[in-house]
Short mmCIF file of C-alpha atoms in Angstrom, two decimals:
data_model
loop_
_atom_site.label_atom_id
_atom_site.label_comp_id
_atom_site.label_asym_id
_atom_site.label_seq_id
_atom_site.Cartn_x
_atom_site.Cartn_y
_atom_site.Cartn_z
CA MET A 182 -14.30 30.76 -26.07
CA TYR A 183 -13.48 27.31 -24.73
CA LYS A 184 -14.25 26.57 -21.09
CA VAL A 185 -12.49 24.15 -18.71
CA LEU A 186 -13.57 23.03 -15.24
CA ILE A 187 -10.77 22.54 -12.70
CA ALA A 188 -12.31 20.00 -10.31
CA ASP A 189 -9.22 19.48 -8.15
CA LYS A 190 -6.91 22.30 -7.11
CA LEU A 191 -4.28 23.41 -9.65
CA SER A 192 -1.47 25.93 -9.29
CA ASN A 193 -1.78 29.55 -10.35
CA GLU A 194 0.83 28.89 -13.04
CA ALA A 195 -1.42 26.26 -14.62
CA LEU A 196 -4.41 28.59 -14.51
CA ALA A 197 -2.31 31.29 -16.17
CA ILE A 198 -1.60 28.96 -19.10
CA PHE A 199 -5.32 28.59 -19.79
CA LYS A 200 -5.75 32.37 -19.61
CA GLU A 201 -2.84 32.96 -22.01
CA ASN A 202 -4.51 30.64 -24.50
CA GLY A 203 -7.86 32.41 -24.30
CA ILE A 204 -9.53 29.56 -22.42
CA GLU A 205 -11.88 30.24 -19.52
CA ALA A 206 -10.86 28.11 -16.54
CA ILE A 207 -13.14 27.88 -13.51
CA THR A 208 -12.13 26.15 -10.28
CA LYS A 209 -14.76 24.29 -8.25
CA THR A 210 -13.50 21.50 -6.03
CA ASP A 211 -15.05 18.86 -3.75
CA LEU A 212 -18.04 18.38 -6.05
CA ASP A 213 -20.30 15.37 -5.76
CA ALA A 214 -21.36 13.60 -8.97
CA LYS A 215 -24.59 15.57 -9.36
CA SER A 216 -22.84 18.92 -8.90
CA LEU A 217 -20.00 17.89 -11.20
CA ILE A 218 -22.44 17.02 -13.98
CA LYS A 219 -24.21 20.35 -13.55
CA GLU A 220 -20.97 22.35 -13.74
CA LEU A 221 -19.76 20.44 -16.81
CA GLN A 222 -22.80 21.09 -19.01
CA ASP A 223 -21.17 24.04 -20.77
CA CYS A 224 -17.52 22.91 -20.43
CA ASP A 225 -15.20 21.61 -23.13
CA GLY A 226 -12.59 20.25 -20.74
CA LEU A 227 -12.25 18.75 -17.26
CA VAL A 228 -9.08 18.66 -15.16
CA VAL A 229 -8.77 16.25 -12.22
CA ARG A 230 -6.09 14.95 -9.91
CA SER A 231 -7.01 11.82 -7.94
CA ALA A 232 -9.96 13.00 -5.83
CA THR A 233 -12.62 13.76 -8.45
CA LYS A 234 -14.21 10.76 -10.17
CA ALA A 235 -15.06 11.02 -13.86
CA THR A 236 -17.52 8.15 -13.81
CA LYS A 237 -19.58 6.70 -16.64
CA GLU A 238 -22.58 8.68 -15.40
CA VAL A 239 -20.61 11.92 -15.41
CA ILE A 240 -19.09 11.33 -18.85
CA GLU A 241 -22.34 10.27 -20.53
CA SER A 242 -24.19 13.25 -19.06
CA CYS A 243 -21.81 15.87 -20.48
CA LYS A 244 -22.30 16.02 -24.24
CA LYS A 245 -20.15 19.12 -24.80
CA LEU A 246 -17.14 17.71 -22.93
CA LYS A 247 -14.25 16.97 -25.29
CA VAL A 248 -11.24 16.22 -23.12
CA ILE A 249 -10.45 14.98 -19.61
CA GLY A 250 -6.99 15.75 -18.26
CA ARG A 251 -5.45 13.90 -15.32
CA ALA A 252 -2.70 15.88 -13.58
CA GLY A 253 -0.66 12.80 -12.73
CA ILE A 254 -0.15 9.23 -13.93
CA GLY A 255 -2.97 7.05 -12.67
CA VAL A 256 -6.36 7.26 -14.38
CA ASP A 257 -8.24 4.88 -12.08
CA ASN A 258 -10.66 7.71 -11.31
CA VAL A 259 -11.64 8.08 -14.98
CA ASP A 260 -13.90 5.57 -16.73
CA LEU A 261 -11.78 5.04 -19.84
CA ASP A 262 -14.31 2.80 -21.58
CA ALA A 263 -17.04 5.39 -21.16
CA ALA A 264 -14.72 8.18 -22.27
CA THR A 265 -13.67 6.27 -25.38
CA SER A 266 -17.17 5.20 -26.38
CA ASN A 267 -18.38 8.78 -25.92
CA GLY A 268 -15.52 10.31 -27.89
CA LYS A 269 -13.76 12.04 -24.99
CA VAL A 270 -9.98 12.23 -25.14
CA VAL A 271 -8.32 11.31 -21.83
CA MET A 272 -4.82 12.62 -21.21
CA ASN A 273 -2.38 12.17 -18.34
CA THR A 274 1.12 13.37 -17.45
CA PRO A 275 3.12 10.14 -17.12
CA PHE A 276 6.59 11.55 -16.51
CA GLY A 277 5.96 14.53 -14.21
CA ASN A 278 6.16 12.49 -11.00
CA SER A 279 9.15 10.27 -11.78
CA ILE A 280 11.92 12.16 -9.98
CA THR A 281 9.74 12.81 -6.95
CA THR A 282 8.75 9.16 -6.59
CA ALA A 283 12.34 7.99 -7.02
CA GLU A 284 13.54 10.43 -4.36
CA HIS A 285 10.87 9.20 -1.96
CA ALA A 286 12.10 5.65 -2.48
CA ILE A 287 15.67 6.72 -1.68
CA THR A 288 14.38 8.55 1.42
CA LEU A 289 12.67 5.40 2.65
CA ILE A 290 15.70 3.24 1.88
CA LEU A 291 17.86 5.47 4.08
CA SER A 292 15.16 5.60 6.76
CA THR A 293 15.09 1.80 6.97
CA ALA A 294 18.88 1.78 7.27
CA ARG A 295 18.97 4.15 10.25
CA GLN A 296 15.56 3.65 11.95
CA ILE A 297 14.82 7.36 11.60
CA PRO A 298 11.05 7.30 12.42
CA TYR A 299 11.58 5.19 15.56
CA ALA A 300 14.47 7.38 16.71
CA ASP A 301 12.35 10.49 16.20
CA LYS A 302 9.37 9.00 18.06
CA THR A 303 11.32 7.85 21.12
CA THR A 304 13.24 11.12 21.41
CA HIS A 305 9.95 13.07 21.35
CA GLU A 306 8.79 10.78 24.15
CA GLY A 307 11.69 11.96 26.28
CA LYS A 308 13.77 8.82 25.83
CA TRP A 309 17.44 8.73 24.83
CA GLU A 310 18.05 5.42 23.05
CA LYS A 311 21.40 6.28 21.53
CA SER A 312 22.96 2.98 22.58
CA THR A 313 20.08 0.76 21.44
CA ILE A 314 19.28 2.28 18.03
CA LYS A 315 21.91 0.97 15.64
CA GLY A 316 21.59 1.23 11.91
CA VAL A 317 23.70 0.09 8.99
CA GLU A 318 25.76 1.91 6.38
CA VAL A 319 24.57 1.78 2.79
CA THR A 320 28.03 2.23 1.28
CA GLY A 321 29.10 -1.03 -0.30
CA LYS A 322 25.73 -2.69 0.30
CA THR A 323 23.81 -4.39 -2.51
CA LEU A 324 20.57 -2.75 -3.60
CA GLY A 325 18.22 -4.93 -5.63
CA ILE A 326 15.83 -3.02 -7.89
CA ILE A 327 12.82 -4.91 -9.21
CA GLY A 328 11.73 -3.01 -12.31
CA CYS A 329 14.10 -0.64 -14.10
CA GLY A 330 11.78 1.61 -16.05
CA ASN A 331 11.72 5.39 -15.75
CA ILE A 332 11.51 5.55 -11.94
CA GLY A 333 13.69 2.48 -11.35
CA THR A 334 16.39 4.01 -13.53
CA ILE A 335 16.41 7.23 -11.50
CA VAL A 336 16.61 5.21 -8.26
CA ALA A 337 19.57 3.28 -9.68
CA GLN A 338 21.38 6.49 -10.59
CA ARG A 339 20.83 7.99 -7.13
CA ALA A 340 21.83 4.74 -5.41
CA LEU A 341 25.08 4.52 -7.35
CA GLY A 342 25.87 8.01 -6.06
CA LEU A 343 25.46 6.64 -2.53
CA GLN A 344 27.95 3.89 -3.44
CA PHE A 345 25.47 1.05 -3.43
CA LYS A 346 26.24 -1.92 -5.63
CA VAL A 347 23.10 -2.02 -7.77
CA ILE A 348 21.61 -5.20 -9.21
CA VAL A 349 18.42 -5.20 -11.25
CA PHE A 350 15.71 -7.66 -12.16
CA ASP A 351 13.83 -6.55 -15.25
CA PRO A 352 13.27 -9.05 -18.09
CA PHE A 353 12.75 -6.14 -20.47
CA LEU A 354 16.00 -4.35 -19.66
CA GLN A 355 18.55 -4.91 -22.41
CA ASP A 356 22.08 -5.90 -21.45
CA LYS A 357 23.42 -2.86 -23.31
CA ARG A 358 21.19 -0.51 -21.32
CA ALA A 359 22.22 -2.16 -18.03
CA ILE A 360 25.88 -1.55 -18.88
CA GLU A 361 25.12 2.09 -19.72
CA LEU A 362 23.45 2.53 -16.33
CA GLY A 363 26.27 0.83 -14.45
CA VAL A 364 24.03 -1.87 -12.97
CA GLU A 365 24.14 -5.66 -13.06
CA LYS A 366 21.15 -7.42 -14.60
CA VAL A 367 20.24 -10.58 -12.69
CA ALA A 368 17.49 -13.18 -12.33
CA LEU A 369 14.86 -12.60 -9.64
CA ASP A 370 16.06 -15.45 -7.43
CA ASP A 371 19.62 -14.11 -7.63
CA LEU A 372 18.42 -10.65 -6.63
CA LEU A 373 16.48 -12.03 -3.67
CA LYS A 374 19.49 -14.00 -2.43
CA ARG A 375 22.10 -11.25 -2.83
CA SER A 376 20.34 -8.02 -1.88
CA ASP A 377 20.83 -6.18 1.40
CA PHE A 378 18.08 -3.76 0.35
CA ILE A 379 15.24 -4.37 -2.12
CA THR A 380 13.10 -1.68 -3.76
CA LEU A 381 10.19 -2.27 -6.12
CA HIS A 382 9.43 -0.17 -9.21
CA THR A 383 7.28 -2.37 -11.42
CA PRO A 384 3.65 -2.22 -12.59
CA LEU A 385 1.08 -4.43 -10.89
CA ASN A 386 -0.19 -7.17 -13.17
CA GLU A 387 -0.78 -10.91 -13.09
CA LYS A 388 2.95 -11.62 -13.39
CA THR A 389 4.03 -9.20 -10.65
CA LYS A 390 1.22 -9.61 -8.12
CA ASN A 391 2.81 -10.84 -4.87
CA ILE A 392 6.20 -10.97 -6.59
CA ILE A 393 7.49 -10.68 -3.01
CA SER A 394 5.65 -13.75 -1.76
CA LYS A 395 6.00 -16.00 1.27
CA GLU A 396 8.39 -18.17 -0.75
CA ALA A 397 10.36 -15.13 -1.92
CA PHE A 398 11.06 -14.09 1.68
CA LYS A 399 12.63 -17.50 2.33
CA LYS A 400 15.23 -16.80 -0.37
CA MET A 401 16.30 -13.46 1.11
CA LYS A 402 19.21 -12.73 3.42
CA LYS A 403 18.40 -12.44 7.11
CA GLY A 404 18.35 -8.72 7.88
CA VAL A 405 17.18 -7.60 4.44
CA ARG A 406 15.39 -4.24 4.15
CA ILE A 407 12.50 -3.75 1.72
CA VAL A 408 10.86 -0.63 0.21
CA ASN A 409 7.76 -0.36 -1.99
CA CYS A 410 6.79 2.96 -3.57
CA ALA A 411 5.29 1.39 -6.70
CA ARG A 412 1.98 -0.43 -6.30
CA GLY A 413 0.11 -2.14 -3.50
CA GLY A 414 -0.17 -5.84 -4.13
CA LEU A 415 3.44 -6.42 -5.17
CA ILE A 416 4.24 -7.65 -1.66
CA ASP A 417 2.30 -10.27 0.29
CA GLU A 418 1.44 -8.06 3.27
CA VAL A 419 0.72 -10.94 5.66
CA ALA A 420 4.06 -12.59 4.82
CA LEU A 421 5.83 -9.25 5.26
CA LYS A 422 4.36 -8.85 8.75
CA GLU A 423 5.44 -12.39 9.69
CA ASN A 424 9.00 -11.81 8.49
CA LEU A 425 9.27 -8.48 10.29
CA GLU A 426 8.06 -10.04 13.52
CA ASN A 427 10.43 -13.02 13.34
CA GLY A 428 13.38 -10.74 12.48
CA HIS A 429 14.14 -12.18 9.05
CA VAL A 430 13.36 -8.77 7.56
CA ALA A 431 15.17 -6.08 9.56
CA SER A 432 13.01 -3.21 8.37
CA ALA A 433 10.56 -2.28 5.63
CA ALA A 434 8.89 0.85 4.30
CA LEU A 435 5.67 1.04 2.31
CA ASP A 436 4.14 4.02 0.53
CA VAL A 437 1.46 1.95 -1.22
CA PHE A 438 -1.00 -0.67 -0.04
CA ILE A 439 -3.41 -3.28 -1.35
CA GLU A 440 -6.23 -1.13 -0.01
CA GLU A 441 -5.86 2.62 0.47
CA PRO A 442 -6.23 3.91 3.10
CA PRO A 443 -5.11 0.64 4.76
CA LYS A 444 -7.85 0.61 7.40
CA GLY A 445 -7.77 -2.62 9.36
CA SER A 446 -4.55 -3.74 7.66
CA PRO A 447 -2.52 -6.31 9.61
CA LEU A 448 0.50 -4.11 8.94
CA LEU A 449 -0.67 -1.29 11.19
CA GLY A 450 1.36 -1.18 14.39
CA THR A 451 4.01 -3.62 13.15
CA LYS A 452 7.44 -2.97 14.63
CA ASN A 453 10.26 -1.90 12.27
CA LEU A 454 7.76 -0.96 9.56
CA ILE A 455 7.62 2.57 8.15
CA LEU A 456 4.31 3.56 6.54
CA THR A 457 3.60 6.70 4.49
CA PRO A 458 0.23 7.64 2.93
CA HIS A 459 1.09 7.30 -0.78
CA LEU A 460 3.39 10.34 -0.81
CA GLY A 461 5.45 9.30 -3.84
CA ALA A 462 4.22 12.17 -6.00
CA SER A 463 3.60 14.64 -3.19
CA THR A 464 6.14 17.40 -3.68
CA THR A 465 5.65 21.01 -4.66
CA GLU A 466 7.73 20.52 -7.79
CA ALA A 467 5.94 17.39 -8.99
CA GLN A 468 2.50 18.87 -8.40
CA GLU A 469 3.57 21.99 -10.28
CA LYS A 470 4.98 20.00 -13.20
CA VAL A 471 1.90 17.87 -13.73
CA ALA A 472 -0.44 20.86 -13.36
CA VAL A 473 1.44 22.93 -15.93
CA GLN A 474 1.79 19.97 -18.29
CA ILE A 475 -1.91 19.13 -18.27
CA ALA A 476 -2.85 22.78 -18.78
CA GLU A 477 -0.55 22.95 -21.81
CA GLN A 478 -1.84 19.66 -23.23
CA ILE A 479 -5.52 20.58 -22.92
CA SER A 480 -4.91 24.04 -24.36
CA ASP A 481 -3.11 22.55 -27.37
CA TYR A 482 -5.87 20.03 -27.96
CA LEU A 483 -8.73 22.52 -27.76
CA LYS A 484 -6.99 25.09 -29.96
CA THR A 485 -5.19 22.93 -32.52
CA GLY A 486 -6.42 19.35 -32.15
CA ALA A 487 -2.96 18.18 -31.06
CA ILE A 488 -3.13 15.21 -28.70
CA THR A 489 -0.34 14.58 -26.19
CA ASN A 490 -0.12 11.68 -23.71
CA ALA A 491 -3.56 10.32 -24.54
CA VAL A 492 -4.42 7.08 -22.80
CA ASN A 493 -7.41 6.14 -24.92
CA THR A 494 -6.82 7.50 -28.43
CA PHE A 495 -4.33 9.00 -30.88
CA SER A 496 -4.17 11.87 -33.33
CA LEU A 497 -5.88 11.41 -36.68
CA THR A 498 -7.90 13.50 -39.11
CA ALA A 499 -11.48 12.40 -39.70
CA LYS A 500 -10.63 11.14 -43.20
CA GLU A 501 -7.61 9.18 -41.97
CA TYR A 502 -9.64 7.62 -39.18
CA GLN A 503 -12.13 6.07 -41.60
CA SER A 504 -9.35 4.40 -43.60
CA VAL A 505 -7.46 3.21 -40.51
CA LYS A 506 -10.45 2.10 -38.42
CA PRO A 507 -10.70 -1.46 -39.85
CA PHE A 508 -7.10 -2.19 -38.79
CA LEU A 509 -7.05 -0.70 -35.28
CA LYS A 510 -8.60 -3.62 -33.41
CA LEU A 511 -6.36 -6.06 -35.28
CA SER A 512 -3.29 -4.02 -34.29
CA SER A 513 -4.33 -4.03 -30.62
CA LEU A 514 -4.90 -7.79 -30.64
CA LEU A 515 -1.58 -8.50 -32.40
CA GLY A 516 0.41 -6.42 -29.91
CA GLY A 517 -1.46 -7.79 -26.90
CA PHE A 518 -1.01 -11.39 -28.00
CA ALA A 519 2.71 -10.90 -28.64
CA GLY A 520 3.03 -9.17 -25.26
CA GLN A 521 1.66 -12.23 -23.49
CA LEU A 522 4.23 -14.42 -25.23
CA THR A 523 7.20 -12.14 -24.58
CA GLU A 524 9.11 -12.79 -21.34
CA ASN A 525 12.56 -11.37 -22.14
CA ALA A 526 14.09 -8.03 -23.07
CA ILE A 527 12.89 -6.92 -26.49
CA LYS A 528 15.65 -6.02 -28.93
CA SER A 529 13.64 -5.22 -32.03
CA ILE A 530 10.11 -4.88 -33.38
CA GLN A 531 9.32 -5.23 -37.07
CA ILE A 532 5.85 -4.51 -38.43
CA GLU A 533 4.99 -5.43 -42.01
CA PHE A 534 1.98 -4.00 -43.84
CA GLU A 535 0.76 -5.60 -47.04
CA GLY A 536 -1.97 -4.75 -49.54
CA THR A 537 -4.61 -2.26 -48.40
CA ALA A 538 -2.98 -1.99 -44.96
CA ALA A 539 0.15 -0.62 -46.65
CA ASN A 540 -1.78 2.32 -48.11
CA VAL A 541 -3.18 3.85 -44.92
CA ASN A 542 -1.52 6.06 -42.30
CA SER A 543 0.43 3.40 -40.42
CA ALA A 544 1.52 5.61 -37.50
CA PRO A 545 -1.53 4.91 -35.29
CA LEU A 546 -1.34 1.21 -36.16
CA THR A 547 2.32 1.03 -35.17
CA GLN A 548 1.67 3.03 -32.00
CA THR A 549 -1.24 0.77 -31.09
CA ILE A 550 0.77 -2.42 -31.67
CA ILE A 551 3.72 -1.21 -29.59
CA TYR A 552 1.45 0.10 -26.82
CA SER A 553 -0.36 -3.25 -26.56
CA LEU A 554 2.98 -5.08 -26.64
CA LEU A 555 4.61 -3.02 -23.85
CA LYS A 556 1.54 -2.38 -21.68
CA PRO A 557 1.96 -5.48 -19.44
CA THR A 558 5.40 -4.31 -18.29
CA THR A 559 5.45 -0.52 -18.59
CA ASP A 560 3.30 1.71 -16.39
CA SER A 561 3.89 4.99 -18.20
CA VAL A 562 3.23 3.77 -21.75
CA ASN A 563 0.20 4.93 -23.70
CA VAL A 564 -0.82 4.90 -27.36
CA ILE A 565 0.74 8.27 -28.06
CA ASN A 566 4.12 7.79 -26.35
CA SER A 567 4.55 4.07 -27.07
CA VAL A 568 7.20 4.55 -29.77
CA LEU A 569 9.21 6.95 -27.59
CA VAL A 570 9.00 4.58 -24.63
CA ALA A 571 10.20 1.70 -26.81
CA LYS A 572 13.13 3.76 -28.08
CA SER A 573 14.02 4.79 -24.52
CA LYS A 574 14.41 1.07 -23.85
CA SER A 575 16.82 0.85 -26.85
CA ILE A 576 14.29 -1.20 -28.83
CA SER A 577 14.77 -1.00 -32.60
CA ILE A 578 11.53 -0.38 -34.53
CA SER A 579 11.08 -0.90 -38.25
CA GLU A 580 8.14 -0.75 -40.63
CA VAL A 581 8.02 -2.55 -43.96
CA LYS A 582 5.31 -1.89 -46.55
CA HIS A 583 4.55 -4.27 -49.41
CA GLN A 584 2.28 -2.60 -51.92
CA LYS A 585 1.67 -5.79 -53.87
CA GLU A 586 -1.02 -8.16 -52.59
CA ASN A 587 -0.11 -11.83 -52.25
CA ASP A 588 -2.45 -14.35 -50.63
CA TYR A 589 -4.45 -11.72 -48.75
CA GLN A 590 -6.01 -8.39 -49.65
CA SER A 591 -4.55 -6.99 -46.42
CA LEU A 592 -1.97 -8.35 -43.99
CA ILE A 593 -0.23 -7.06 -40.86
CA LYS A 594 2.66 -9.12 -39.51
CA LEU A 595 4.43 -8.42 -36.20
CA THR A 596 7.88 -9.85 -35.50
CA VAL A 597 9.36 -9.45 -32.01
CA THR A 598 13.01 -10.32 -31.36
CA THR A 599 14.24 -10.74 -27.78
CA ASP A 600 17.51 -11.86 -26.18
CA LYS A 601 16.29 -15.44 -26.44
CA GLN A 602 14.14 -15.83 -29.54
CA THR A 603 12.19 -14.37 -32.46
CA ARG A 604 8.41 -14.73 -32.72
CA SER A 605 6.01 -13.60 -35.43
CA VAL A 606 2.24 -13.17 -35.33
CA SER A 607 -0.04 -12.03 -38.14
#
C-alpha cells in the first residue's frame, strides 16, 4: 500500500479520495525539518500548502519519496532543483484559486471606491462620519487591467458586469481574444493615463518588477485607485506611499507585499491604504478545490504513473525518456531564448523536427519548448499544461517532421509569429 504524508491541513474530502484509492494518508502538521524527514522515511508522497518547506535537505533525505504535491499555485516552499535531481515529481494546482483571487480583487476595487474599511473603523469608534466619507461610483469608470491571463480575464468579466469600461495592457493578449472578452487592448502608458482604477494580474519578473514605478505614477490621473492581488514587487511601495500622502492616488489596496509579512514596511499606517494578509486564495471553496485536486493527482500518479500539472517534469516511459533525453535541454534553451526575444502577442508557434529528432516522441519536446517560451509572462504555465495554456491564448501550434536528414543529423527549429514579426531559432 502506498503512503502519503499530509504536512499541512487538508479537507476531509481530500483525505477520502486517498482512502478510496487504497492509499494510506496520515496527517501531521507543524513539523520542523528533522521531524518531517523522520515521518517521510516510509512515505511515497508528501502534500503541502504554503507552510511546510520541502527543502533540499528534506528531499535528499527521503529516498522512498516519489511525489510532492502543492495544494495551490506557488511552489516557493519546494526546492525544485533538488526534487528534479532526486527524481521527485512536483505537482501543483494552478487553476484552483483563480476565481477566488479574482473575486478578492473585485472586493478591494469596490472597497477603495467607497472607503469601506475606514467607514467601518470610525463607526466602531463611535463616530458618525456620514458627511465626510464620500466615495465614487464605479459605473462608467475606466478599469485598467495589467495582465489578462486566467485571473485577469475573470476580473475583466466581473468588472464588465459592474459596467466598468475595461482596458487591458497585456502584450501577449491577441486582438481577437480582446474582442471576444469585450475589452480594449491598449499600451501601458495609455492605460496609466486613462484609468480611474488600476488592478494588477501579472507575474513578477524582470520586465514587470516595479511596473508601477515613480514615473508611472506621474502619468496617472489625479484620484486614481490602485489594487494589487498578484505579486509583491509590481508596485514601488515607497512611491505608492508618497502618492497616497500627496493625494495623487485617492486610495489603494494591497494583498501582496515585497516582504511578507510586511514588518517594518513604510506602508503600514498609511492613510487611504487597505492592506490584507495575502488572502487572495483564502476561501473555503478554493481551499477545497486545491485539496481535492492534489489528492486526485497524487493518487493517479502513484497508481497509474499519470502526471498532471507537474512543474518539474512530464510523462514518459523509461524507454521513451532515453531517446528523448538528448533533445530536452536543447528544447528548453530554444524556447527560453525565443521567449526573451518575444515582446508582443504570439499568434502561432511552429516547431520543426528533422533527422533523428523527428523519430522520437516529440510531445515532451513541444511541451518543453512552449513552457520555456511562455514562462516569462504566464504564472500558471508548467511543462504539462503548456500546450493547453497556449491554446487558451488562441495561439496556433503546429509540428512539422522531416524524416530525411539534410545538413545535420538532427535539427529542431522554432518559429514564433507575433502581431509584429516572425522570428526563427534553431
